[in-house]
Amino acid sequence: MTPNRVIGVDLGGTKILAGIVDRDGVVHDRVERPTVTTSQTALLDQLADVVRELPLDGIAAVGFGIPSRIDFATGLALGAVNIPIRDVYFAREMEERLGLPIEMENDASCAAFAEFRLGAGQGADDLMAITLGTGVGGGVVSGGKLFRAYTELGHMVIVEDGEPCQGACSGRGHVETYCSGTAADALARRVIGPDATARDLVEQQHPALEEIGHHLGVAIGSLVNIFGSTRVVIGGGFGIAAFDLLVPAARLAVLREALAPSGQTLEIERAQLGTEAGLIGAALIAYDAL
Ligand SMILES: [Zn+2]
């Protein structure tokens, strides 16, 4: 049999999702493991182990979505904020471990691409996806094509000299500082109690979520002024769970910050592919490269 299927892998700050994905985006034989963060080598080894848990018969390539900036000229993964990835030729390392062709892209760009092709972004040629998870990721489709750049939308400054960002990021006042699931956990501890998490904020439909929604809307308004997106898709574990509670405040901020008529016409949608968007997008990118 000619190898004709691909594996998609989504490397997240807390978990790794992998699965065999067919061309229609249907995921088979899904594997989920907590992310090993002890060292870069341990993490790369674990990624290979997770892929090997899947049946490799008929597999033509593996696509990885990784939360890192990528230098596409050299294949260097420059660095991740929340996991130990830094200055590593990621695709080469995985090729050596797996003996299969490897494609890689930023994880949130993968999610954006999957939503564009198969989910909440269908029909919009100028699309932005923002994933609210451990960190905040972003991806942009412009003129029907995935914009392959850093697109670290989560590390855009929305509060000058604001609160320190998280992980390996030296910045302050970034979107991730205020809108990530991690930030929501911290907010929950402040407004509910020491054991509370983002999940409690969502379950209680807590008004503090408006604060996060406002920050998110400020970010979206600015980004729409740059990219001209007509639709924004909100994904990631926290983003999907809290979507209905974040959007009203976000919408108000977008109305103010985005230049007319974008504020009025921008569509804000919940991701349809759920937390599988990243792995599906990574697979689609690997298919496109075959
Ligand atoms: Zn940051």
Coordinates of C-alpha atoms and ligand atoms in Angstrom, one line a residue:
M1 CA 0.0 0.0 0.0
T2 CA 1.3 3.5 -0.9
P3 CA 1.5 5.6 2.3
N4 CA -1.3 8.1 2.0
R5 CA -2.4 9.1 5.4
V6 CA -0.8 11.5 7.9
I7 CA -0.5 11.9 11.6
G8 CA -1.2 15.3 13.2
V9 CA 0.3 16.2 16.6
D10 CA -0.6 19.2 18.7
L11 CA 2.0 20.0 21.3
G12 CA 0.3 22.1 24.0
G13 CA 1.6 23.5 27.3
T14 CA -0.2 20.9 29.3
K15 CA -1.0 18.0 26.9
I16 CA 0.0 16.4 23.7
L17 CA -2.7 15.3 21.3
A18 CA -1.9 13.1 18.4
G19 CA -4.1 11.2 15.9
I20 CA -4.3 9.8 12.4
V21 CA -6.2 12.4 10.3
D22 CA -7.8 11.7 7.0
R23 CA -8.1 14.3 4.3
D24 CA -11.6 15.3 5.5
G25 CA -10.2 16.1 8.9
V26 CA -11.6 13.1 10.6
V27 CA -9.4 12.0 13.5
H28 CA -8.7 8.3 14.1
D29 CA -6.8 6.5 16.9
R30 CA -6.4 9.6 19.1
V31 CA -3.7 9.6 21.8
E32 CA -3.5 12.2 24.6
R33 CA -0.6 12.5 27.1
P34 CA 0.5 15.1 29.6
T35 CA 3.4 17.2 28.2
V36 CA 6.8 16.3 29.7
T37 CA 8.5 19.6 30.6
T38 CA 11.6 18.4 32.4
S39 CA 14.0 19.0 29.4
Q40 CA 13.9 19.6 25.7
T41 CA 15.4 16.1 25.0
A42 CA 12.8 14.5 27.2
L43 CA 10.1 16.4 25.4
L44 CA 11.3 15.5 21.9
D45 CA 11.6 11.8 23.0
Q46 CA 8.1 11.9 24.4
L47 CA 6.7 13.3 21.2
A48 CA 8.3 10.5 19.2
D49 CA 6.9 7.9 21.7
V50 CA 3.4 9.4 21.4
V51 CA 3.5 9.1 17.6
R52 CA 4.8 5.5 17.8
E53 CA 1.7 4.7 19.9
L54 CA -0.3 5.1 16.7
P55 CA -0.4 2.5 14.0
L56 CA 2.3 3.7 11.5
D57 CA 1.2 1.4 8.6
G58 CA 0.4 3.6 5.6
I59 CA 1.6 6.8 7.2
A60 CA 3.3 9.2 4.7
A61 CA 4.2 12.1 7.0
V62 CA 3.7 13.7 10.4
G63 CA 2.6 17.3 11.0
F64 CA 3.5 19.0 14.2
G65 CA 1.9 22.1 15.6
I66 CA 4.3 23.5 18.2
P67 CA 3.9 26.6 20.4
S68 CA 7.0 28.2 19.1
R69 CA 8.2 30.8 16.6
I70 CA 9.7 29.1 13.6
D71 CA 12.4 30.3 11.3
F72 CA 11.1 28.7 8.1
A73 CA 14.3 29.5 6.2
T74 CA 16.3 27.2 8.4
G75 CA 13.7 25.0 10.2
L76 CA 14.8 26.3 13.5
A77 CA 12.2 26.4 16.3
L78 CA 13.3 29.6 18.1
G79 CA 11.6 29.2 21.4
A80 CA 8.4 28.5 23.3
V81 CA 7.1 30.4 26.3
N82 CA 5.5 27.6 28.3
I83 CA 7.5 24.5 27.4
P84 CA 11.2 23.7 27.0
I85 CA 11.7 24.3 23.3
R86 CA 14.5 26.6 22.3
D87 CA 16.9 26.9 19.3
V88 CA 16.2 23.4 18.1
Y89 CA 16.0 22.1 14.5
F90 CA 12.7 20.5 15.4
A91 CA 11.8 18.8 12.1
R92 CA 15.2 17.3 11.8
E93 CA 15.2 16.0 15.3
M94 CA 11.8 14.3 14.8
E95 CA 12.8 13.0 11.4
E96 CA 15.8 11.3 13.0
R97 CA 13.6 9.8 15.7
L98 CA 10.7 8.7 13.5
G99 CA 12.1 8.1 10.0
L100 CA 9.2 9.9 8.4
P101 CA 8.9 13.2 6.6
I102 CA 8.0 16.0 9.1
E103 CA 6.2 19.2 8.7
M104 CA 5.8 21.8 11.4
E105 CA 3.9 25.0 12.0
N106 CA 3.0 27.2 15.0
D107 CA 0.2 25.4 16.9
A108 CA -2.2 28.3 16.7
S109 CA -1.6 28.8 13.0
C110 CA -2.5 25.1 12.7
A111 CA -5.7 25.7 14.5
A112 CA -6.5 28.7 12.3
F113 CA -5.8 26.7 9.2
A114 CA -8.1 23.9 10.3
E115 CA -10.9 26.2 11.2
F116 CA -10.5 28.0 7.9
R117 CA -10.7 24.7 5.9
L118 CA -13.1 22.7 7.9
G119 CA -14.6 24.6 10.8
A120 CA -15.9 28.0 11.9
G121 CA -13.7 29.9 9.4
Q122 CA -15.2 28.3 6.3
G123 CA -16.2 31.0 3.8
A124 CA -14.0 33.7 5.3
D125 CA -10.9 34.5 3.3
D126 CA -9.6 36.9 6.0
L127 CA -9.7 35.0 9.2
M128 CA -8.0 35.3 12.6
A129 CA -8.0 32.5 15.2
I130 CA -7.1 33.2 18.8
T131 CA -6.6 30.2 21.1
L132 CA -6.9 30.7 24.9
G133 CA -5.2 27.8 26.6
T134 CA -2.2 27.5 28.8
G135 CA -1.0 30.5 26.8
V136 CA -2.6 32.6 24.1
G137 CA -1.8 31.7 20.5
G138 CA -2.9 33.3 17.2
G139 CA -3.1 32.4 13.6
V140 CA -4.0 34.4 10.5
V141 CA -5.4 33.4 7.2
S142 CA -5.1 36.3 4.7
G143 CA -6.6 36.2 1.2
G144 CA -7.3 32.5 1.7
K145 CA -3.7 31.6 2.6
L146 CA -2.2 30.8 5.9
F147 CA 0.1 33.7 6.9
R148 CA 3.3 31.8 7.8
A149 CA 5.1 34.1 10.2
Y150 CA 5.6 34.2 13.9
T151 CA 2.0 35.4 14.5
E152 CA 2.5 35.4 18.3
L153 CA -0.7 37.4 18.7
G154 CA -0.7 36.4 22.4
H155 CA 2.5 38.4 23.0
M156 CA 1.1 41.7 21.7
V157 CA 1.1 44.5 24.3
I158 CA -2.3 45.6 25.4
V159 CA -1.4 47.3 28.7
E160 CA 1.8 49.4 28.5
D161 CA 4.1 48.4 31.4
G162 CA 1.4 46.1 32.6
E163 CA 1.6 42.8 34.6
P164 CA 4.6 40.5 33.8
C165 CA 3.8 37.9 31.1
Q166 CA 4.3 34.2 31.9
G167 CA 6.8 31.4 31.3
A168 CA 9.9 32.4 29.4
C169 CA 8.4 35.7 28.1
S170 CA 10.1 38.8 29.5
G171 CA 7.3 41.1 28.4
R172 CA 4.7 43.0 30.3
G173 CA 1.0 43.6 29.6
H174 CA 0.7 41.0 26.9
V175 CA -2.6 39.4 25.8
E176 CA -1.4 36.2 27.3
T177 CA -0.9 38.0 30.7
Y178 CA -4.6 38.7 30.9
C179 CA -6.5 36.3 28.6
S180 CA -4.9 32.8 28.9
G181 CA -6.5 30.0 30.9
T182 CA -3.5 30.4 33.3
A183 CA -4.5 34.1 33.8
A184 CA -8.1 33.0 34.3
D185 CA -6.9 30.5 37.0
A186 CA -5.1 33.4 38.8
L187 CA -8.2 35.6 38.5
A188 CA -10.3 32.8 39.9
R189 CA -8.0 32.5 42.9
R190 CA -8.3 36.3 43.5
V191 CA -12.1 36.6 43.2
I192 CA -13.3 33.2 44.4
G193 CA -10.7 31.6 46.6
P194 CA -7.3 29.9 46.8
D195 CA -8.5 26.6 45.3
A196 CA -10.6 28.1 42.5
T197 CA -9.8 27.7 38.8
A198 CA -11.0 29.1 35.5
R199 CA -13.5 26.3 35.4
D200 CA -15.2 27.8 38.5
L201 CA -15.4 31.2 36.9
V202 CA -17.2 29.7 33.9
E203 CA -19.5 27.5 36.0
Q204 CA -20.5 30.4 38.2
Q205 CA -20.8 32.7 35.1
H206 CA -18.6 35.0 37.2
P207 CA -18.8 38.7 36.3
A208 CA -15.0 38.9 36.6
L209 CA -14.8 37.2 33.2
E210 CA -15.9 40.5 31.7
E211 CA -12.5 41.8 32.6
I212 CA -10.9 39.1 30.5
G213 CA -13.4 39.7 27.7
H214 CA -12.5 43.4 27.6
H215 CA -8.8 42.7 27.3
L216 CA -9.5 40.2 24.6
G217 CA -11.6 42.7 22.7
V218 CA -8.9 45.4 22.9
A219 CA -6.5 42.9 21.4
I220 CA -8.9 41.8 18.7
G221 CA -9.7 45.4 17.7
S222 CA -6.1 46.3 17.3
L223 CA -5.4 43.1 15.3
V224 CA -8.3 43.6 13.0
N225 CA -6.9 47.1 12.2
I226 CA -3.7 45.4 11.1
F227 CA -4.9 42.2 9.3
G228 CA -8.4 43.3 8.1
S229 CA -9.9 40.0 9.4
T230 CA -13.6 39.7 8.8
R231 CA -14.1 36.8 11.2
V232 CA -12.4 35.9 14.4
V233 CA -12.5 32.4 15.7
I234 CA -11.9 31.9 19.5
G235 CA -10.5 28.5 20.4
G236 CA -8.4 26.8 23.0
G237 CA -9.7 25.0 26.1
F238 CA -10.5 28.1 28.1
G239 CA -11.6 30.1 25.1
I240 CA -14.2 27.5 24.0
A241 CA -15.5 27.0 27.6
A242 CA -15.8 30.7 28.4
F243 CA -16.8 31.9 24.9
D244 CA -20.3 33.1 25.7
L245 CA -19.1 34.9 28.8
L246 CA -16.2 36.6 27.1
V247 CA -17.8 37.8 23.9
P248 CA -20.2 40.5 25.1
A249 CA -17.4 42.6 26.7
A250 CA -15.0 41.7 23.9
R251 CA -17.6 42.9 21.3
L252 CA -17.9 46.3 23.1
A253 CA -14.1 46.8 23.1
V254 CA -13.9 45.8 19.4
L255 CA -16.6 48.4 18.5
R256 CA -14.4 51.0 20.1
E257 CA -10.9 50.0 19.0
A258 CA -11.5 48.6 15.4
L259 CA -11.7 51.2 12.7
A260 CA -15.1 51.5 11.1
P261 CA -16.8 49.5 9.7
S262 CA -14.8 46.5 11.1
G263 CA -16.1 46.9 14.6
Q264 CA -19.7 46.5 13.4
T265 CA -19.2 43.9 10.8
L266 CA -16.6 41.6 12.5
E267 CA -17.9 38.1 13.1
I268 CA -16.8 36.5 16.4
E269 CA -17.3 32.8 16.4
R270 CA -16.5 29.9 18.7
A271 CA -14.1 27.3 17.2
Q272 CA -16.0 24.4 15.8
L273 CA -13.2 21.8 15.8
G274 CA -12.8 22.1 19.5
T275 CA -9.5 21.2 21.0
E276 CA -8.7 19.0 18.0
A277 CA -8.2 22.0 15.7
G278 CA -4.5 22.1 16.2
L279 CA -3.8 18.5 15.4
I280 CA -6.2 18.6 12.4
G281 CA -4.4 21.7 11.1
A282 CA -1.0 20.2 11.6
A283 CA -2.2 17.2 9.5
L284 CA -3.6 19.4 6.8
I285 CA -0.3 21.2 6.5
A286 CA 1.5 17.8 6.2
Y287 CA -1.0 16.7 3.5
D288 CA -0.5 19.9 1.5
A289 CA 3.3 19.2 1.6
L290 CA 3.0 15.7 0.2
Ligands
ZN1 ZN 4.3 37.5 26.6

